[in-house]
PDB file of C-alpha atoms in Angstrom:
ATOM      1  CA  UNK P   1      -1.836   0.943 -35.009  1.00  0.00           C
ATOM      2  CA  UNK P   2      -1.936   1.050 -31.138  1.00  0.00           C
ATOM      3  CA  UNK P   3      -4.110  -1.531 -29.341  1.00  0.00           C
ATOM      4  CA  UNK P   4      -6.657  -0.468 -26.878  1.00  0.00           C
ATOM      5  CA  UNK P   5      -6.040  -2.218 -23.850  1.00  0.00           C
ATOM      6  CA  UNK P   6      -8.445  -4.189 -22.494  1.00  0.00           C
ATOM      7  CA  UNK P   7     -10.311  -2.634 -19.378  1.00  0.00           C
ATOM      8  CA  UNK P   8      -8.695  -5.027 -16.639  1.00  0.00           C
ATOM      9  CA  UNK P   9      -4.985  -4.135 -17.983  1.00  0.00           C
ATOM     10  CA  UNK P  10      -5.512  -0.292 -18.870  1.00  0.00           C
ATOM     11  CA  UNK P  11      -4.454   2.507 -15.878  1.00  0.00           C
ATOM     12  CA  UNK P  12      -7.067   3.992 -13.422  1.00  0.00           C
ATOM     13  CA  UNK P  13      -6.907   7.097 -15.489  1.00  0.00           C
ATOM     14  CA  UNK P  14      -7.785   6.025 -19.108  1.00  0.00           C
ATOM     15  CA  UNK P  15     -10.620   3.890 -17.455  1.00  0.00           C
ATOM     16  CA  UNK P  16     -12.212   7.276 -15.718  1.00  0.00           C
ATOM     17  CA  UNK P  17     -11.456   8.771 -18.698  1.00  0.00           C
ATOM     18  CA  UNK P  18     -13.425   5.907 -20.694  1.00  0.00           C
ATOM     19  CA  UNK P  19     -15.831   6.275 -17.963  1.00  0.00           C
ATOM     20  CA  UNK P  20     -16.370   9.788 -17.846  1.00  0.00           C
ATOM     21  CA  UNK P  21     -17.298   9.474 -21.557  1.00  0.00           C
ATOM     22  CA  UNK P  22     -20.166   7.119 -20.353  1.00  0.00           C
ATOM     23  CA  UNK P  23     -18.288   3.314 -20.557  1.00  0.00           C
ATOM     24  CA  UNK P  24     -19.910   1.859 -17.945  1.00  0.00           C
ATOM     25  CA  UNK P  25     -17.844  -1.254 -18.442  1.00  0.00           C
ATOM     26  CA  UNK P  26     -14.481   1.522 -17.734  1.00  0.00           C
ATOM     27  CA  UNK P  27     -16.347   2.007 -14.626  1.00  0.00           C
ATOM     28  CA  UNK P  28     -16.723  -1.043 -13.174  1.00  0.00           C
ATOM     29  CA  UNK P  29     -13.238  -1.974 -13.592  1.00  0.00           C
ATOM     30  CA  UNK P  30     -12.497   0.693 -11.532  1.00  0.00           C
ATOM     31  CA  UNK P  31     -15.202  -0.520  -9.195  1.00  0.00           C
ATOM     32  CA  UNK P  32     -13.715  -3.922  -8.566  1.00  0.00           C
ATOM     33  CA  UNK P  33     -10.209  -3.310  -8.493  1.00  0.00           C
ATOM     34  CA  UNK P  34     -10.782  -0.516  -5.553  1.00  0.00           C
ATOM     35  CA  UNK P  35     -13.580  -1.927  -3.627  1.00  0.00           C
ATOM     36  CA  UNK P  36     -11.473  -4.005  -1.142  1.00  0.00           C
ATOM     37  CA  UNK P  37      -9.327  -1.040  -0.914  1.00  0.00           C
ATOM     38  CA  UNK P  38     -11.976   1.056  -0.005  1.00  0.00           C
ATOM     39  CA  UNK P  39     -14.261  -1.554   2.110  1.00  0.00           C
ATOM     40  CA  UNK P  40     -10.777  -1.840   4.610  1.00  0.00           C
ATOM     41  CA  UNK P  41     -11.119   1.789   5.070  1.00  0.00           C
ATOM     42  CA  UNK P  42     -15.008   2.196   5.544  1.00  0.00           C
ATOM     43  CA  UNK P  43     -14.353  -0.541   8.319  1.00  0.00           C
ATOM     44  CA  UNK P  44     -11.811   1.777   9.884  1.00  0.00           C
ATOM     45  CA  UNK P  45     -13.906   4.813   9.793  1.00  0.00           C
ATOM     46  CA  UNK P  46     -17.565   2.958  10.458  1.00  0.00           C
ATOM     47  CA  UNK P  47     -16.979  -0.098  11.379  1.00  0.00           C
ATOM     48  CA  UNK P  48     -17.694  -3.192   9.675  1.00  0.00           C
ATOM     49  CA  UNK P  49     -22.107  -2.820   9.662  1.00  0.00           C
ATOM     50  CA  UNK P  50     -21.877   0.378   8.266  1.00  0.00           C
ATOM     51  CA  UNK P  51     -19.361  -0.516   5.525  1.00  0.00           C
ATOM     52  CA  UNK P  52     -21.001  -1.719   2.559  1.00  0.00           C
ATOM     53  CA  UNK P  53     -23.486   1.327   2.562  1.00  0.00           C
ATOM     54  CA  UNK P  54     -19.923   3.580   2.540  1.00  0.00           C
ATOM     55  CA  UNK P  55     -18.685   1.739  -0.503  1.00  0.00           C
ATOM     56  CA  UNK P  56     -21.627   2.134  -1.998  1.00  0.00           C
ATOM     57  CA  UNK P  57     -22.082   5.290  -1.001  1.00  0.00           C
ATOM     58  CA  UNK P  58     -18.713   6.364  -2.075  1.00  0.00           C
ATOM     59  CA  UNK P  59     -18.524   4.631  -5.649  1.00  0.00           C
ATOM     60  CA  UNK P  60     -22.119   5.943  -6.436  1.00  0.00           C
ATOM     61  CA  UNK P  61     -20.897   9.465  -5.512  1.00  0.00           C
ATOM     62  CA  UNK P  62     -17.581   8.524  -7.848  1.00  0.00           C
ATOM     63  CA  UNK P  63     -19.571   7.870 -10.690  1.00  0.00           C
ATOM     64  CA  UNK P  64     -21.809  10.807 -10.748  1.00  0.00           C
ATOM     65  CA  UNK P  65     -18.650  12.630 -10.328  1.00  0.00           C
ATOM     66  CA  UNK P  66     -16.748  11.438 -12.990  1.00  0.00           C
ATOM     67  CA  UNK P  67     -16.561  14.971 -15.135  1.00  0.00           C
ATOM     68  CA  UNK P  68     -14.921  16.654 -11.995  1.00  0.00           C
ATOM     69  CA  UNK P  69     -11.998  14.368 -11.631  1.00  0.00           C
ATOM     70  CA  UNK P  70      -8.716  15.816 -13.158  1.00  0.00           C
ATOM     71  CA  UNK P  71      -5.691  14.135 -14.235  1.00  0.00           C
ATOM     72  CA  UNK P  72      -3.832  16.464 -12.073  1.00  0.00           C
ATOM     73  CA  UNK P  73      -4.157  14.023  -9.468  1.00  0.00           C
ATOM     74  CA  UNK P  74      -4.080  10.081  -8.882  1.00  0.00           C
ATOM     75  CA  UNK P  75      -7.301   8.585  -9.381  1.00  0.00           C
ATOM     76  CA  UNK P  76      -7.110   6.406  -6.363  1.00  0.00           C
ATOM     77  CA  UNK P  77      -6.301   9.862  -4.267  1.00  0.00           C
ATOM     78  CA  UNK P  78      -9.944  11.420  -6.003  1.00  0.00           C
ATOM     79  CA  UNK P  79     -11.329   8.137  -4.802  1.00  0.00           C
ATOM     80  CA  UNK P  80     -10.462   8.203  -1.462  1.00  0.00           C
ATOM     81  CA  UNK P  81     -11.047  11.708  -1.068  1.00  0.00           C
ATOM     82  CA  UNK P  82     -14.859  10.642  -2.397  1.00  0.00           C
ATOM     83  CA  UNK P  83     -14.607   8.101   0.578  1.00  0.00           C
ATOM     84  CA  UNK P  84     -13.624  10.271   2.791  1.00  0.00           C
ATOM     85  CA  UNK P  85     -16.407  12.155   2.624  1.00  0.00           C
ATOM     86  CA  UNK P  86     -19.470   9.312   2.133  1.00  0.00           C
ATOM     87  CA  UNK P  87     -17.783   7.854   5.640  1.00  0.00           C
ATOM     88  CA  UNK P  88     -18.096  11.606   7.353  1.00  0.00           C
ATOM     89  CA  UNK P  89     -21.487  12.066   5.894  1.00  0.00           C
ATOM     90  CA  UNK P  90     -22.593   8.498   7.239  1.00  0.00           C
ATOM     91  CA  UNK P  91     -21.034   9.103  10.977  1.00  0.00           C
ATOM     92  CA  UNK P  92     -22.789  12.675  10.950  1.00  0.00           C
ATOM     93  CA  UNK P  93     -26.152  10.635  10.571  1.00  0.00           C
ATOM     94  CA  UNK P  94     -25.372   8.585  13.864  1.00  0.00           C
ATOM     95  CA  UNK P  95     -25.525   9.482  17.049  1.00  0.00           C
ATOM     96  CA  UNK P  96     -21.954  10.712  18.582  1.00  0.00           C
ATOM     97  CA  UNK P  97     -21.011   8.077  21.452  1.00  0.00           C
ATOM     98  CA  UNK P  98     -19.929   9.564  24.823  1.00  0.00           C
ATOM     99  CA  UNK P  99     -16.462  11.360  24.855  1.00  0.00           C
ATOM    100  CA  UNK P 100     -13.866  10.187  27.273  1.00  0.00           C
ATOM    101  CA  UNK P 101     -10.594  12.168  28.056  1.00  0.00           C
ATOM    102  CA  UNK P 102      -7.948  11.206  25.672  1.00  0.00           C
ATOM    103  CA  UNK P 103      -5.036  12.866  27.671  1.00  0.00           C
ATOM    104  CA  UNK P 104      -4.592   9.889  29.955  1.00  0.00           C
ATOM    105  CA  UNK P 105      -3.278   8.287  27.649  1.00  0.00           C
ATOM    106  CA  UNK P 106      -0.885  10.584  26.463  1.00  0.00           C
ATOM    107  CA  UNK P 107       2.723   9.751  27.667  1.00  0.00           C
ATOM    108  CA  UNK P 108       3.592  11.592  31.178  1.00  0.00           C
ATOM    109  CA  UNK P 109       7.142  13.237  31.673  1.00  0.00           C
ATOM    110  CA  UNK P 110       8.388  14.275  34.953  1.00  0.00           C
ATOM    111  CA  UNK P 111       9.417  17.734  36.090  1.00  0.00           C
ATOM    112  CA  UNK P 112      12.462  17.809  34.337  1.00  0.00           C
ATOM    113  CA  UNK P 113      10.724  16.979  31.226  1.00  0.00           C
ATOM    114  CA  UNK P 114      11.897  13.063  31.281  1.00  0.00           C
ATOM    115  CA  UNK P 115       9.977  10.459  30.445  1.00  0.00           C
ATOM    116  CA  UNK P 116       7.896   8.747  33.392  1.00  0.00           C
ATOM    117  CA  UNK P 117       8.529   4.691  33.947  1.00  0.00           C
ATOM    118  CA  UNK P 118      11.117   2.575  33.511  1.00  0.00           C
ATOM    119  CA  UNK P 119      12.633   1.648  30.004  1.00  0.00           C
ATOM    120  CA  UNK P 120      10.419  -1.842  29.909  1.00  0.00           C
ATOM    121  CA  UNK P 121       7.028   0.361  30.650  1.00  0.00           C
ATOM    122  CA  UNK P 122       8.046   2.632  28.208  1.00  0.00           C
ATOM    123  CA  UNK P 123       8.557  -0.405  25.716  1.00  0.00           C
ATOM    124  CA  UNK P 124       6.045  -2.602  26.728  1.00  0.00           C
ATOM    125  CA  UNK P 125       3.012  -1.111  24.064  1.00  0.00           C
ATOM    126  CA  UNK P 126       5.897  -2.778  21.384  1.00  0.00           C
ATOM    127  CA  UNK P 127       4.610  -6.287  22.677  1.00  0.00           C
ATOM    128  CA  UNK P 128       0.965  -5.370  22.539  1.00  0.00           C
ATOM    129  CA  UNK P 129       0.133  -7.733  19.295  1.00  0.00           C
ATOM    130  CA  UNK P 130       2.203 -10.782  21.304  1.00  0.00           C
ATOM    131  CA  UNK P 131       0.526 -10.222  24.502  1.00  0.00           C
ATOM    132  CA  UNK P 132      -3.382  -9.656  23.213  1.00  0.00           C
ATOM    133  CA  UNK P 133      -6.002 -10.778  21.077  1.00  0.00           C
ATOM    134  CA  UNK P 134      -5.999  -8.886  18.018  1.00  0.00           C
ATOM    135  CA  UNK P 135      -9.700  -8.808  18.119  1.00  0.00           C
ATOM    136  CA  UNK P 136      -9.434  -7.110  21.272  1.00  0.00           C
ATOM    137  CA  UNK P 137      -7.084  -5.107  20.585  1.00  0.00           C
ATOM    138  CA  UNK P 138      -8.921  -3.836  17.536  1.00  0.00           C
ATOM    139  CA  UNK P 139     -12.413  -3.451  19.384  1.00  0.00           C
ATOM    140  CA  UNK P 140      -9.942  -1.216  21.413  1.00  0.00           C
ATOM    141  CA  UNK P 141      -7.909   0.675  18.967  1.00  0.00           C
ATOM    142  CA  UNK P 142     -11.261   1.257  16.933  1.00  0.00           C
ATOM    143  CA  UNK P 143     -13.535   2.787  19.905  1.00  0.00           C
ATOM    144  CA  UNK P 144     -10.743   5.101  20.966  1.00  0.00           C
ATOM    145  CA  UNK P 145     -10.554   6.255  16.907  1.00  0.00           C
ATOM    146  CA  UNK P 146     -13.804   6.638  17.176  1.00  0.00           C
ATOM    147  CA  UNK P 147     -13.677   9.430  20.208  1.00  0.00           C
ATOM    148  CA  UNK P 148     -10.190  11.523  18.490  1.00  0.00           C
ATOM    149  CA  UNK P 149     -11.665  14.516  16.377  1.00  0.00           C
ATOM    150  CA  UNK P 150     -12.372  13.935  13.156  1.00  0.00           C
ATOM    151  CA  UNK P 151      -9.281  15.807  11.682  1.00  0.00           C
ATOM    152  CA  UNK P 152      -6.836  13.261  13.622  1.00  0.00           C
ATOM    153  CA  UNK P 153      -8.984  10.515  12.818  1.00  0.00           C
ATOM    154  CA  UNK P 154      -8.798  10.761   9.428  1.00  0.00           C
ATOM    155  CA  UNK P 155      -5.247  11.591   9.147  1.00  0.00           C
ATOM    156  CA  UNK P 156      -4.195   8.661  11.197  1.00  0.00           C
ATOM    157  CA  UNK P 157      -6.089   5.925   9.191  1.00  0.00           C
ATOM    158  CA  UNK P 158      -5.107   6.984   6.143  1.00  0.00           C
ATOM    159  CA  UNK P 159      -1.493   7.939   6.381  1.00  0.00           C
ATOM    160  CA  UNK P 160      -0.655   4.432   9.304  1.00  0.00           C
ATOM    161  CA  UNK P 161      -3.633   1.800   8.480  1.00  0.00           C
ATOM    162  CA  UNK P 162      -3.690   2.901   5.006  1.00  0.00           C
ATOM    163  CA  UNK P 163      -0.438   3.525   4.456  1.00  0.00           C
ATOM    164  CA  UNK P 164      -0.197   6.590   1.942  1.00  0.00           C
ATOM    165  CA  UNK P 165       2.361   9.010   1.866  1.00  0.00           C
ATOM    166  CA  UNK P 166       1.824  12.376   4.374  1.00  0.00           C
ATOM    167  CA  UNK P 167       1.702  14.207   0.622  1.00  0.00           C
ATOM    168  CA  UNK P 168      -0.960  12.044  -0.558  1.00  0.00           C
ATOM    169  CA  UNK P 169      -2.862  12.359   3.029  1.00  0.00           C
ATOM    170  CA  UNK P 170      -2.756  16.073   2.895  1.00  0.00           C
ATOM    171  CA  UNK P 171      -4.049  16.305  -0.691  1.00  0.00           C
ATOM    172  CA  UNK P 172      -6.659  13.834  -0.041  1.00  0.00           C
ATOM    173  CA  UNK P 173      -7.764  16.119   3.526  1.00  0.00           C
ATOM    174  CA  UNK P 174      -7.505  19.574   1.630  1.00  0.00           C
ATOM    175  CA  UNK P 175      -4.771  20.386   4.638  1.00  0.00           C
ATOM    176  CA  UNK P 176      -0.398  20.791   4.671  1.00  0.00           C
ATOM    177  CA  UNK P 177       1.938  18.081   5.373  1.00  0.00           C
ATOM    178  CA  UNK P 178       2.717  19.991   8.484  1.00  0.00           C
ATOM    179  CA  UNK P 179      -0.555  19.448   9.689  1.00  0.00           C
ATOM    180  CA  UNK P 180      -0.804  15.927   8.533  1.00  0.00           C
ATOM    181  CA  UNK P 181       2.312  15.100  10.830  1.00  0.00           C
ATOM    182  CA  UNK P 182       0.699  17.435  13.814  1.00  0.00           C
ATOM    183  CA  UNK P 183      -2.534  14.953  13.648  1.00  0.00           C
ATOM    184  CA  UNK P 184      -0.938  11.656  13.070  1.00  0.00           C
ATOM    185  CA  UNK P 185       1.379  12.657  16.000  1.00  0.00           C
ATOM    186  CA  UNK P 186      -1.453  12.875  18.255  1.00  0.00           C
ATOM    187  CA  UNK P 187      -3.018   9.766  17.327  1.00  0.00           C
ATOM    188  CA  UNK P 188       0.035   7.676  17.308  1.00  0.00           C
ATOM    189  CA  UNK P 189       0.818   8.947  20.893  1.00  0.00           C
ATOM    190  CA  UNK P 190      -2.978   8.300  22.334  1.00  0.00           C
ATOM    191  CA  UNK P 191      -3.136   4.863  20.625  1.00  0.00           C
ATOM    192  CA  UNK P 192       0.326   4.234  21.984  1.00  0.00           C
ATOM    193  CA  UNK P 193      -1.246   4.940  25.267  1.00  0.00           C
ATOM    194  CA  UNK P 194      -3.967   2.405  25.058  1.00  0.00           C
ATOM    195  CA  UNK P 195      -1.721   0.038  23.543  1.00  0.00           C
ATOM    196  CA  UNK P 196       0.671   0.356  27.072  1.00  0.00           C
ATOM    197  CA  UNK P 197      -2.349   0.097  29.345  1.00  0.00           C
ATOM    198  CA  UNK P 198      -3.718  -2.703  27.461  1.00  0.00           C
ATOM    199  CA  UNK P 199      -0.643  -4.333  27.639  1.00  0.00           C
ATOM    200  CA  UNK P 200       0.502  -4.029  31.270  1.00  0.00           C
ATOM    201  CA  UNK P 201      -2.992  -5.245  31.945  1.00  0.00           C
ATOM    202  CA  UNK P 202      -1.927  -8.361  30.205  1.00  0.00           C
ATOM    203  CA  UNK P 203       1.492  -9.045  31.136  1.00  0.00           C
TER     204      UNK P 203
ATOM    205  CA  UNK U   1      20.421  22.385  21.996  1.00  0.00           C
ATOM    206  CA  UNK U   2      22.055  20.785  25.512  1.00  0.00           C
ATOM    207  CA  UNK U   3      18.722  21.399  27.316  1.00  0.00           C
ATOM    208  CA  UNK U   4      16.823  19.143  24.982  1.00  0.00           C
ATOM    209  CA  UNK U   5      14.737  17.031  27.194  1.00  0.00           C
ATOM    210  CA  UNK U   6      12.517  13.774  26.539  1.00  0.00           C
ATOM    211  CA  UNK U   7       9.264  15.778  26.262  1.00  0.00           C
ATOM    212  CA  UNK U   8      11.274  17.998  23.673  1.00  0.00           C
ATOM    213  CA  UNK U   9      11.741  14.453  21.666  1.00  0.00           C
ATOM    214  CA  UNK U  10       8.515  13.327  22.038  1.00  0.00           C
ATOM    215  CA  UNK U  11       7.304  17.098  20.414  1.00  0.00           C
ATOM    216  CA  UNK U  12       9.417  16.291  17.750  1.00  0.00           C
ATOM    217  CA  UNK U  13       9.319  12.427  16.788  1.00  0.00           C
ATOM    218  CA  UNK U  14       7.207  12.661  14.278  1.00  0.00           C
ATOM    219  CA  UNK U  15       8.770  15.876  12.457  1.00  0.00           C
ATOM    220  CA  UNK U  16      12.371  13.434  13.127  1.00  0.00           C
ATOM    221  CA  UNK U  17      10.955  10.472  11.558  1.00  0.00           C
ATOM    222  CA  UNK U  18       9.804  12.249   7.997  1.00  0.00           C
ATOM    223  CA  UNK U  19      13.164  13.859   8.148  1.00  0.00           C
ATOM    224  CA  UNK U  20      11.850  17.786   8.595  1.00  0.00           C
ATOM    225  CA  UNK U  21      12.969  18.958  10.886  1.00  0.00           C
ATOM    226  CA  UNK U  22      16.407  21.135  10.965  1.00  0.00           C
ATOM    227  CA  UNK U  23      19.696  19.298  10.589  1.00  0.00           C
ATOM    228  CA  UNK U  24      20.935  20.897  14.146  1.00  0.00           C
ATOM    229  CA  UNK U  25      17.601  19.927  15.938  1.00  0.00           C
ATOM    230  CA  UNK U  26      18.583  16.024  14.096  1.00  0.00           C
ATOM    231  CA  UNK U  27      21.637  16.134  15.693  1.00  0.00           C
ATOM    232  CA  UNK U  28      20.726  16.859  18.724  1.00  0.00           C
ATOM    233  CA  UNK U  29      17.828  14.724  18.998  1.00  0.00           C
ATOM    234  CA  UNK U  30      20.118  11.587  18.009  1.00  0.00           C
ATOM    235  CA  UNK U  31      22.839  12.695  20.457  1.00  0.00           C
ATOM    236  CA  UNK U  32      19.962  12.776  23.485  1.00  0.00           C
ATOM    237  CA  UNK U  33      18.133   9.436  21.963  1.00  0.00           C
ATOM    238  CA  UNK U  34      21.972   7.897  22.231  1.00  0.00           C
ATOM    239  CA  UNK U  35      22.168   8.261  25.876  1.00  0.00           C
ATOM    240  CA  UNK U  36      18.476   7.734  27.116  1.00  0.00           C
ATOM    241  CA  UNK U  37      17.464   3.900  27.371  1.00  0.00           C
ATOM    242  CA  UNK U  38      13.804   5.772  28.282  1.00  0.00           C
ATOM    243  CA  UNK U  39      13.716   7.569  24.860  1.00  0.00           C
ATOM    244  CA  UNK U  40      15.102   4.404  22.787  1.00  0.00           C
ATOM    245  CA  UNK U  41      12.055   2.208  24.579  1.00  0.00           C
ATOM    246  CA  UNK U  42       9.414   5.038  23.876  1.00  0.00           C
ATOM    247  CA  UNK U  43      10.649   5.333  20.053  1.00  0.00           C
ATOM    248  CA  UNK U  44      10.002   1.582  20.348  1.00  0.00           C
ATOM    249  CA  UNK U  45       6.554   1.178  21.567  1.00  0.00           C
ATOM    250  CA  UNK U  46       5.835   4.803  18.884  1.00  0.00           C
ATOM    251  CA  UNK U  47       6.857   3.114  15.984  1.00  0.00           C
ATOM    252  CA  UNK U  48       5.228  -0.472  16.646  1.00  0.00           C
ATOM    253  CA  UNK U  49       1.768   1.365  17.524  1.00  0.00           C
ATOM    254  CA  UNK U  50       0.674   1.816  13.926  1.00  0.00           C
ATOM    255  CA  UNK U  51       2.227  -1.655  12.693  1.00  0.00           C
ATOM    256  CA  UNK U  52       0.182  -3.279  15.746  1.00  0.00           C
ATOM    257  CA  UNK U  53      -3.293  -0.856  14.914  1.00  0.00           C
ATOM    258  CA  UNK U  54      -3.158  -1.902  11.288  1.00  0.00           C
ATOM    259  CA  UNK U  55      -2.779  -5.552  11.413  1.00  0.00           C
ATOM    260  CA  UNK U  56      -5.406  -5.657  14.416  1.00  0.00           C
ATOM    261  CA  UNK U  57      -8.264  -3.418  11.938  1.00  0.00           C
ATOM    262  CA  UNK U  58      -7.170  -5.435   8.690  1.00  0.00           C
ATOM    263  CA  UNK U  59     -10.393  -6.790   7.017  1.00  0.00           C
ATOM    264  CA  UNK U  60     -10.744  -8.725   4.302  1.00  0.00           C
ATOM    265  CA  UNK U  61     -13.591  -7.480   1.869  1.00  0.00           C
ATOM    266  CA  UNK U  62     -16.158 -10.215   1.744  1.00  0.00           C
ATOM    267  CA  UNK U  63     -16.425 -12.085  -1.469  1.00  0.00           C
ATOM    268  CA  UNK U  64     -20.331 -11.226  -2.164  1.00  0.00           C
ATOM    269  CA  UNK U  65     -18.908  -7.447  -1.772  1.00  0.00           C
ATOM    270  CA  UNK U  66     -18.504  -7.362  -5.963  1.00  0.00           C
ATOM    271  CA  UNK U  67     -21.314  -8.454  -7.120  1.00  0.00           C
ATOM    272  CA  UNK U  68     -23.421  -6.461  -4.586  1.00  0.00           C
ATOM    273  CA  UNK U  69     -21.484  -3.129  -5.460  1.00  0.00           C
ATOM    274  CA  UNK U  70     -22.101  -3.684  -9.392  1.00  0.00           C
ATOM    275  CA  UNK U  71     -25.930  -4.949  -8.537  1.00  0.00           C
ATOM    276  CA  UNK U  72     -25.942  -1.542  -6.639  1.00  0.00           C
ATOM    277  CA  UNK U  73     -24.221   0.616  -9.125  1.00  0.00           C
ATOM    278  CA  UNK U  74     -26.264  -0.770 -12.116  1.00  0.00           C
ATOM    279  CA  UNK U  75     -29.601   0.433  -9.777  1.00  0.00           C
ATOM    280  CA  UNK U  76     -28.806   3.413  -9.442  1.00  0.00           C
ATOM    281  CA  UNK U  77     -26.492   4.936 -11.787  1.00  0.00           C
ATOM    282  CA  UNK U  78     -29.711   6.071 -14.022  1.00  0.00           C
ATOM    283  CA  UNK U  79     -31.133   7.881 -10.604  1.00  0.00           C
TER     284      UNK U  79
END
């Protein structure tokens, strides 16, 4: 005879499976072994006020959910995908904040396409967490996430702050790997761009 | 690929770094990264850009967080 394993030990999977079948004690497993997880990310998509009501949001929405999730996936890539979409239904409720030009802080090449600044310009975003306050530097980072589109947004927390694979960020956005990499580009390279003026400001 | 140009690197980082991108364009990108000291600190400040944005916008779930999302979930899950 197999053992049933208790709820803290047993995979995401069997517990939404248990869950699905109306264990609400499956459920809140799940709930507290993701909800740091998924109260770092509602900070980096809302901001720290707004993030509770996202988690909530989000594992409500899970729950109610349950009989759509299928194994063909991870559960924690069904979550976040759930997360994804409470945080973008919470930012559509708020008033957009102004839009500033992002391109001025993409990186400048000269005529014949080489890169403008000397080699210790170029570098000097590298020193950024050195040479700042991370608090300031996050105020920063966040408000200019806040202006990118959504699309790049979104692909850039999940795949760098989050850290998941491109494959997992694509299935998780409904989008290719291709365009994963095109958005994540972008955001690295505008970020990069605060990061250098921030920095030369400093130094 | 002799004309490849910083710009043309920059296009490409990203594609370079998840290794997609054509073994000839790889090549050639290594061979013009190999003799630009500008490309080599740009790489530099690309790559510690996410490092830098993810320990800055780290936050630690507060401890009450728990027991206010089960309080929550028990309120409403019968909605």
């Amino acid at each position: 005879m197999v053992a049933t394993p208790a709820p803290g030990d047993a995979s995401d999977e069997v517990l939404a499976e248990r869950a699905a079948l109306g264990s609400h004690e499956a459920f809140e497993t799940l709930a507290l072994r993701y909800q740091a997880r998924i109260y770092r990310l509602a900070c980096r998509l809302v901001g720290v006020d707004d993030a509770l009501d996202v988690v909530q949001e989000a594992f409500l929405s899970a729950f109610r959910h349950l009989g759509a999730f299928r194994r063909e996936s991870k559960f924690s890539t069904w979550l976040y995908r759930i997360a994804m979409n409470a945080a973008l239904m919470h930012r559509r409720s708020r008033t957009r904040r102004r839009t500033d030009s992002l391109d001025a802080f993409l990186p400048a090449f000269e005529a014949d396409g080489s890169h403008r600044g000397t080699p210790a310009a170029l570098q000097v975003a590298a020193r950024a967490d050195e040479l700042l306050d991370r608090k300031l530097v996050a105020e920063k980072a966040l408000a200019l996430l806040e202006q990118l589109p959504e699309t790049s947004r979104s692909a850039f927390v999940l795949r760098d702050l989050e850290e998941l694979s491109t494959s997992e960020v694509a299935l998780i956005l409904g989008v290719e790997p291709a365009a994963v990499r095109q958005r994540v580009h972008r955001a690295r390279l505008i970020l990069r761009g605060l990061l250098s003026a921030m920095t030369e400001g400093a130094s | 690929m002799s004309e490849l140009v910083c710009s043309n690197g920059v296009d490409q980082l990203m594609d370079y770094l998840e290794d997609v991108v054509p073994p000839a364009v790889r090549v050639a990108l290594d061979e013009h990264v190999a003799g630009c000291p500008k490309c080599v600190a740009f790489i530099a400040s690309y790559l510690a850009t996410p490092r830098i944005v993810r320990e800055a916008t780290r936050a630690e779930a507060p401890a009450s967080l728990g027991p206010l999302l089960l309080q929550f979930l028990r309120q409403h899950r019968e909605d």
